[in-house]
Short mmCIF file of C-alpha atoms in Angstrom, two decimals:
data_model
loop_
_atom_site.label_atom_id
_atom_site.label_comp_id
_atom_site.label_asym_id
_atom_site.label_seq_id
_atom_site.Cartn_x
_atom_site.Cartn_y
_atom_site.Cartn_z
CA UNK A 1 76.56 151.78 112.91
CA UNK A 2 78.37 148.44 112.92
CA UNK A 3 80.28 146.03 110.67
CA UNK A 4 79.44 142.31 110.95
CA UNK A 5 82.55 140.17 110.60
CA UNK A 6 80.52 137.04 109.89
CA UNK A 7 78.85 138.68 106.88
CA UNK A 8 82.07 138.90 104.87
CA UNK A 9 81.88 136.57 101.89
CA UNK A 10 83.62 138.48 99.11
CA UNK A 11 86.59 137.18 97.11
CA UNK A 12 89.96 137.43 98.81
CA UNK A 13 92.44 140.02 97.59
CA UNK A 14 96.19 139.57 97.89
CA UNK A 15 98.57 142.18 99.25
CA UNK A 16 100.61 142.96 96.13
CA UNK A 17 103.74 144.86 95.18
CA UNK A 18 105.14 144.72 98.70
CA UNK A 19 108.34 146.75 98.78
CA UNK A 20 110.62 148.28 101.37
CA UNK A 21 110.77 152.01 100.75
CA UNK A 22 112.63 153.10 103.87
CA UNK A 23 113.86 152.26 107.34
CA UNK A 24 114.80 153.81 110.67
CA UNK A 25 116.00 152.90 114.14
CA UNK A 26 114.68 153.36 117.65
CA UNK A 27 117.39 153.66 120.32
CA UNK A 28 117.38 152.46 123.90
CA UNK A 29 115.78 155.70 125.08
CA UNK A 30 112.92 155.27 122.58
CA UNK A 31 114.18 158.02 120.30
CA UNK A 32 113.59 157.97 116.55
CA UNK A 33 116.83 157.85 114.54
CA UNK A 34 116.95 158.24 110.79
CA UNK A 35 119.74 155.69 110.38
CA UNK A 36 120.66 151.98 110.36
CA UNK A 37 122.17 151.93 113.85
CA UNK A 38 119.84 149.16 115.08
CA UNK A 39 120.09 146.97 111.98
CA UNK A 40 121.07 143.42 112.98
CA UNK A 41 122.42 140.49 110.95
CA UNK A 42 121.24 136.91 111.43
CA UNK A 43 123.99 134.65 112.81
CA UNK A 44 123.16 130.95 112.87
CA UNK A 45 124.97 128.59 115.26
CA UNK A 46 127.13 125.94 113.60
CA UNK A 47 124.85 123.15 114.81
CA UNK A 48 121.28 124.28 115.34
CA UNK A 49 120.21 120.90 116.70
CA UNK A 50 122.67 121.11 119.57
CA UNK A 51 122.92 124.50 121.25
CA UNK A 52 123.07 125.64 124.85
CA UNK A 53 121.52 129.08 125.23
CA UNK A 54 120.50 130.37 128.64
CA UNK A 55 117.70 132.91 128.26
CA UNK A 56 118.01 133.90 131.92
CA UNK A 57 121.25 135.83 131.39
CA UNK A 58 119.51 139.16 131.90
CA UNK A 59 121.89 141.12 134.14
CA UNK A 60 121.63 144.90 133.55
CA UNK A 61 118.81 144.38 131.03
CA UNK A 62 116.74 147.50 130.26
CA UNK A 63 113.15 146.28 130.21
CA UNK A 64 110.69 147.14 127.48
CA UNK A 65 108.86 150.41 128.10
CA UNK A 66 105.11 150.29 128.68
CA UNK A 67 104.64 153.47 126.66
CA UNK A 68 102.28 153.18 123.68
CA UNK A 69 104.08 154.89 120.81
CA UNK A 70 101.08 154.66 118.49
CA UNK A 71 102.09 156.13 115.09
CA UNK A 72 104.72 158.49 116.50
CA UNK A 73 107.77 156.94 114.82
CA UNK A 74 105.85 156.34 111.59
CA UNK A 75 104.87 160.02 111.45
CA UNK A 76 108.51 160.97 111.99
CA UNK A 77 109.54 158.97 108.95
CA UNK A 78 106.66 160.17 106.76
CA UNK A 79 107.38 163.81 107.62
CA UNK A 80 111.00 163.33 106.49
CA UNK A 81 110.08 161.60 103.23
CA UNK A 82 107.29 163.71 101.77
CA UNK A 83 109.15 164.04 98.48
CA UNK A 84 108.93 160.27 98.03
CA UNK A 85 105.30 159.95 99.12
CA UNK A 86 103.57 162.98 97.62
CA UNK A 87 100.96 162.66 94.89
CA UNK A 88 102.39 163.93 91.65
CA UNK A 89 99.27 165.95 90.92
CA UNK A 90 98.36 166.84 94.50
CA UNK A 91 96.98 170.27 93.57
CA UNK A 92 94.18 168.64 91.58
CA UNK A 93 93.34 165.78 93.96
CA UNK A 94 91.85 165.46 97.42
CA UNK A 95 94.86 163.51 98.62
CA UNK A 96 98.33 164.90 99.25
CA UNK A 97 100.14 161.60 99.86
CA UNK A 98 100.09 158.41 97.77
CA UNK A 99 99.08 156.03 100.60
CA UNK A 100 95.37 155.90 101.32
CA UNK A 101 96.13 154.24 104.66
CA UNK A 102 99.10 154.75 106.99
CA UNK A 103 99.42 152.34 109.91
CA UNK A 104 101.73 149.93 111.70
CA UNK A 105 102.12 146.28 110.75
CA UNK A 106 100.65 145.27 114.11
CA UNK A 107 97.34 146.93 113.25
CA UNK A 108 97.23 145.25 109.84
CA UNK A 109 98.02 141.86 111.40
CA UNK A 110 95.30 142.42 113.99
CA UNK A 111 92.78 143.01 111.20
CA UNK A 112 93.90 139.94 109.26
CA UNK A 113 93.45 137.73 112.33
CA UNK A 114 90.07 139.17 113.38
CA UNK A 115 87.84 136.38 111.93
CA UNK A 116 89.63 133.88 114.20
CA UNK A 117 90.07 135.80 117.46
CA UNK A 118 87.64 136.29 120.32
CA UNK A 119 89.43 139.10 122.14
CA UNK A 120 88.04 142.60 121.80
CA UNK A 121 90.09 145.33 120.16
CA UNK A 122 89.92 149.03 119.40
CA UNK A 123 91.24 150.67 116.25
CA UNK A 124 91.06 154.45 115.88
CA UNK A 125 91.31 156.38 112.64
CA UNK A 126 91.95 160.01 111.70
CA UNK A 127 91.87 161.47 108.21
CA UNK A 128 94.06 164.23 106.82
CA UNK A 129 94.12 165.36 103.19
CA UNK A 130 92.68 162.10 101.86
CA UNK A 131 94.87 159.70 103.85
CA UNK A 132 93.47 157.64 106.74
CA UNK A 133 95.81 157.08 109.70
CA UNK A 134 95.02 154.01 111.81
CA UNK A 135 96.24 152.60 115.11
CA UNK A 136 95.37 149.63 117.33
CA UNK A 137 94.56 150.18 121.01
CA UNK A 138 93.91 147.91 123.96
CA UNK A 139 90.51 148.04 125.61
CA UNK A 140 90.46 149.51 129.13
CA UNK A 141 90.55 146.02 130.63
CA UNK A 142 93.45 144.93 128.41
CA UNK A 143 95.36 148.13 129.18
CA UNK A 144 94.99 147.43 132.89
CA UNK A 145 96.28 143.88 132.36
CA UNK A 146 99.20 145.15 130.29
CA UNK A 147 100.30 147.65 132.91
CA UNK A 148 100.01 145.02 135.64
CA UNK A 149 101.65 142.17 133.75
CA UNK A 150 102.73 139.21 135.87
CA UNK A 151 106.38 138.50 136.57
CA UNK A 152 106.09 135.22 134.65
CA UNK A 153 104.72 136.97 131.58
CA UNK A 154 107.51 139.55 131.75
CA UNK A 155 110.06 136.76 132.01
CA UNK A 156 108.69 135.05 128.90
CA UNK A 157 108.94 138.35 127.02
CA UNK A 158 112.51 138.84 128.20
CA UNK A 159 113.42 135.34 127.05
CA UNK A 160 112.33 136.29 123.54
CA UNK A 161 114.55 139.36 123.53
CA UNK A 162 117.49 137.34 124.90
CA UNK A 163 117.12 134.73 122.17
CA UNK A 164 117.33 137.51 119.60
CA UNK A 165 120.60 138.68 121.14
CA UNK A 166 122.06 135.18 120.79
CA UNK A 167 121.07 135.04 117.11
CA UNK A 168 122.16 138.49 115.85
CA UNK A 169 125.29 140.50 115.24
CA UNK A 170 126.33 144.01 114.28
CA UNK A 171 127.82 142.90 110.95
CA UNK A 172 127.79 139.79 108.73
CA UNK A 173 131.46 139.23 109.58
CA UNK A 174 131.09 139.20 113.36
CA UNK A 175 129.43 137.02 115.95
CA UNK A 176 126.84 137.99 118.58
CA UNK A 177 128.18 140.36 121.23
CA UNK A 178 126.79 139.15 124.55
CA UNK A 179 128.90 141.55 126.58
CA UNK A 180 126.60 144.46 125.80
CA UNK A 181 123.64 144.73 128.22
CA UNK A 182 120.35 143.94 126.52
CA UNK A 183 118.08 146.94 125.90
CA UNK A 184 114.59 145.81 124.94
CA UNK A 185 113.60 149.23 123.59
CA UNK A 186 116.08 149.14 120.71
CA UNK A 187 114.45 148.37 117.35
CA UNK A 188 115.10 148.42 113.64
CA UNK A 189 112.02 149.14 111.56
CA UNK A 190 111.32 149.00 107.85
CA UNK A 191 108.73 151.02 105.98
CA UNK A 192 106.64 149.05 103.49
CA UNK A 193 104.39 150.16 100.66
CA UNK A 194 101.88 147.78 99.06
CA UNK A 195 98.61 147.52 97.19
CA UNK A 196 95.69 145.68 98.80
CA UNK A 197 92.67 145.35 96.56
CA UNK A 198 92.50 148.83 95.04
CA UNK A 199 94.05 150.54 98.06
CA UNK A 200 97.60 151.79 98.60
CA UNK A 201 98.97 151.06 102.07
CA UNK A 202 102.03 152.28 103.95
CA UNK A 203 102.99 150.47 107.14
CA UNK A 204 105.97 150.12 109.43
CA UNK A 205 107.23 146.85 110.92
CA UNK A 206 110.00 145.90 113.32
CA UNK A 207 112.52 143.57 111.65
CA UNK A 208 114.36 141.13 113.91
CA UNK A 209 117.30 140.48 111.57
CA UNK A 210 118.42 140.33 107.95
CA UNK A 211 120.35 137.54 106.27
CA UNK A 212 123.08 138.70 103.88
CA UNK A 213 126.85 138.63 103.48
CA UNK A 214 126.82 142.24 102.29
CA UNK A 215 127.55 145.01 104.75
CA UNK A 216 124.65 147.48 104.54
CA UNK A 217 126.07 150.96 105.12
CA UNK A 218 123.64 153.43 103.59
CA UNK A 219 120.12 152.22 102.82
CA UNK A 220 118.16 148.97 102.86
CA UNK A 221 115.67 149.41 99.96
CA UNK A 222 116.70 147.66 96.72
CA UNK A 223 119.24 145.51 98.57
CA UNK A 224 119.24 141.73 98.09
CA UNK A 225 118.54 140.73 101.67
CA UNK A 226 116.32 138.17 103.37
CA UNK A 227 114.21 139.23 106.35
CA UNK A 228 114.27 136.86 109.33
CA UNK A 229 111.67 136.46 112.07
CA UNK A 230 112.99 135.15 115.41
CA UNK A 231 110.72 133.44 117.95
CA UNK A 232 110.86 131.16 120.97
CA UNK A 233 108.55 128.19 121.47
CA UNK A 234 108.26 125.63 124.23
CA UNK A 235 109.70 122.14 123.80
CA UNK A 236 109.29 119.23 123.96
CA UNK A 237 105.76 119.09 122.55
CA UNK A 238 106.39 122.71 121.65
CA UNK A 239 104.03 125.07 119.93
CA UNK A 240 106.22 124.75 116.84
CA UNK A 241 105.85 120.95 116.84
CA UNK A 242 102.07 121.25 117.14
CA UNK A 243 101.65 123.52 114.13
CA UNK A 244 100.74 120.62 111.83
CA UNK A 245 97.75 119.86 114.04
CA UNK A 246 96.72 123.34 115.13
CA UNK A 247 96.08 126.11 112.64
CA UNK A 248 96.07 129.06 115.05
CA UNK A 249 99.82 129.45 115.72
CA UNK A 250 100.59 129.19 112.01
CA UNK A 251 97.86 131.66 111.12
CA UNK A 252 99.21 134.10 113.72
CA UNK A 253 102.70 133.78 112.26
CA UNK A 254 101.29 134.22 108.76
CA UNK A 255 99.33 137.38 109.68
CA UNK A 256 102.55 138.87 111.08
CA UNK A 257 104.89 137.83 108.26
CA UNK A 258 102.69 137.93 105.15
CA UNK A 259 102.39 141.76 104.90
CA UNK A 260 106.20 142.14 104.95
CA UNK A 261 107.20 139.19 102.74
CA UNK A 262 108.93 137.22 105.51
CA UNK A 263 109.06 133.50 104.77
CA UNK A 264 111.75 132.34 107.19
CA UNK A 265 110.95 131.86 110.87
CA UNK A 266 113.71 130.70 113.24
CA UNK A 267 112.48 129.27 116.54
CA UNK A 268 114.47 128.68 119.69
CA UNK A 269 112.97 125.64 121.41
CA UNK A 270 112.97 126.51 125.11
CA UNK A 271 112.13 124.50 128.20
CA UNK A 272 110.26 125.70 131.29
CA UNK A 273 113.44 127.08 132.87
CA UNK A 274 114.49 129.16 129.85
CA UNK A 275 117.13 126.87 128.33
CA UNK A 276 117.30 126.51 124.55
CA UNK A 277 118.85 123.23 123.43
CA UNK A 278 117.77 123.25 119.80
CA UNK A 279 116.68 125.59 117.02
CA UNK A 280 114.12 124.85 114.33
CA UNK A 281 113.70 126.69 111.05
CA UNK A 282 110.37 126.97 109.23
CA UNK A 283 109.35 128.11 105.78
CA UNK A 284 105.99 129.76 106.26
CA UNK A 285 105.03 128.94 102.67
CA UNK A 286 105.19 125.22 103.53
CA UNK A 287 102.05 125.65 105.65
CA UNK A 288 99.98 127.43 102.98
CA UNK A 289 97.96 124.35 102.03
CA UNK A 290 97.15 123.74 105.69
CA UNK A 291 95.61 127.19 106.25
CA UNK A 292 94.68 128.30 102.73
CA UNK A 293 90.92 128.63 103.38
CA UNK A 294 91.55 130.56 106.56
CA UNK A 295 94.02 132.85 104.81
CA UNK A 296 91.38 133.62 102.21
CA UNK A 297 88.81 134.51 104.85
CA UNK A 298 91.32 136.72 106.69
CA UNK A 299 92.22 138.61 103.51
CA UNK A 300 88.58 139.00 102.49
CA UNK A 301 87.63 140.48 105.84
CA UNK A 302 90.59 142.85 105.99
CA UNK A 303 90.03 144.10 102.45
CA UNK A 304 86.30 144.67 102.96
CA UNK A 305 86.81 146.34 106.32
CA UNK A 306 89.31 148.81 104.85
CA UNK A 307 86.81 149.56 102.08
CA UNK A 308 84.16 150.10 104.75
CA UNK A 309 86.51 152.42 106.64
CA UNK A 310 87.02 154.53 103.50
CA UNK A 311 83.26 155.07 103.37
CA UNK A 312 82.83 155.79 107.08
CA UNK A 313 85.85 158.01 107.75
CA UNK A 314 84.71 161.14 105.92
CA UNK A 315 85.61 164.05 108.16
CA UNK A 316 89.13 165.37 108.66
CA UNK A 317 91.13 164.92 111.88
CA UNK A 318 90.10 168.34 113.28
CA UNK A 319 86.42 167.47 112.99
CA UNK A 320 86.16 163.80 113.98
CA UNK A 321 88.15 160.93 115.45
CA UNK A 322 86.67 157.54 114.55
CA UNK A 323 86.74 154.62 116.95
CA UNK A 324 86.11 151.06 115.69
CA UNK A 325 85.52 148.66 118.59
CA UNK A 326 85.46 144.93 117.93
CA UNK A 327 83.36 142.65 120.13
CA UNK A 328 84.91 139.19 119.91
CA UNK A 329 81.80 137.41 121.22
CA UNK A 330 79.27 138.62 118.67
CA UNK A 331 81.83 139.34 115.91
CA UNK A 332 80.61 142.90 115.38
CA UNK A 333 82.56 146.12 115.02
CA UNK A 334 80.83 149.17 116.46
CA UNK A 335 81.72 152.57 115.01
CA UNK A 336 81.80 155.65 117.21
CA UNK A 337 82.53 159.17 115.98
CA UNK A 338 84.35 161.13 118.66
CA UNK A 339 85.19 164.78 119.12
CA UNK A 340 88.95 165.40 118.63
CA UNK A 341 90.82 166.00 121.87
CA UNK A 342 94.59 166.45 121.92
CA UNK A 343 94.73 165.07 125.47
CA UNK A 344 92.95 161.83 124.56
CA UNK A 345 94.97 158.61 124.50
CA UNK A 346 93.33 157.89 121.14
CA UNK A 347 94.81 160.95 119.43
CA UNK A 348 96.85 159.89 116.38
CA UNK A 349 97.87 163.10 114.61
CA UNK A 350 99.80 165.88 116.28
CA UNK A 351 100.06 169.63 115.52
CA UNK A 352 103.78 169.33 114.64
CA UNK A 353 102.99 166.74 111.96
CA UNK A 354 100.06 168.64 110.48
CA UNK A 355 102.10 171.84 110.37
CA UNK A 356 105.06 170.14 108.70
CA UNK A 357 102.89 168.74 105.90
CA UNK A 358 101.04 172.00 105.44
CA UNK A 359 104.29 173.99 105.26
CA UNK A 360 105.72 171.58 102.72
CA UNK A 361 102.76 171.63 100.33
CA UNK A 362 102.18 175.36 100.65
CA UNK A 363 105.77 176.00 99.58
CA UNK A 364 106.21 173.42 96.81
#
């Protein structure tokens, strides 16, 4: 059984009613925290056209872990917020939770970009009580490359984290604190709920920073804040400068920002030695006319593929694990039904999560 990406010609559907319904933090030891401890505020230099930021200041930096956390943190949040997510009439439906799909933003972005990428990918899916849980995986070759990443590639990644440190603070009334060693595992994530076509989605995304003068002490949902995406690009003749002539970087930014309603991208323009001398700000919406047709194709594919997944993923998690493998050369997605195995790297749902949901609904 396979899905042909080139055969998608249906009308595009927009992701609608995008709202933040929760948030959480991940600390430097990769532990889930149900708090705002990793929330960061955007702090813009006084003159963005004339800055002097050295991205090589990495003493005592804790490097990003190579561990694949899959849906682990997302499941933590869902298990703590069942009251918010439960179907009102769950006793008379096949589904316990409102979302039909639970995933991470990275998986959704990967799907949106699929019509324009040639790299293979794997997405696995498990179903429990009417909800499909999805996660993106590297192929074996890509996993080998990831675990044996070059020093140069690691340095580029570290430069991105360092730029974020220069541009963020702990409160809207303070400046960046560069005295604290950089820990690349620390994250602040928001939980989003949306409607795509006729499907309800829940997905989690890391948020680089928020822009507001209000101190956020308790919760982020319903607050009047602007989400900011921070990136580094090479200059001169940087990737950012080339966006008017090359659709791919813009489309990649769009696929990452569109599902979470981020319109503002702040880019540190770096040279080959990791020095940032200027910062450029972009409104993603300004590029819509340039990539409109491609956006439509991306949305059409993603919507139709999720519909296809609803048809294919029939059995529950304890009966079948579904693997969808994309071949970038022939643009086909092969479906493989696998026997569940708790030791498999593709396992998405864990006994502790299943038991927590069962205990909740059996005692409501």
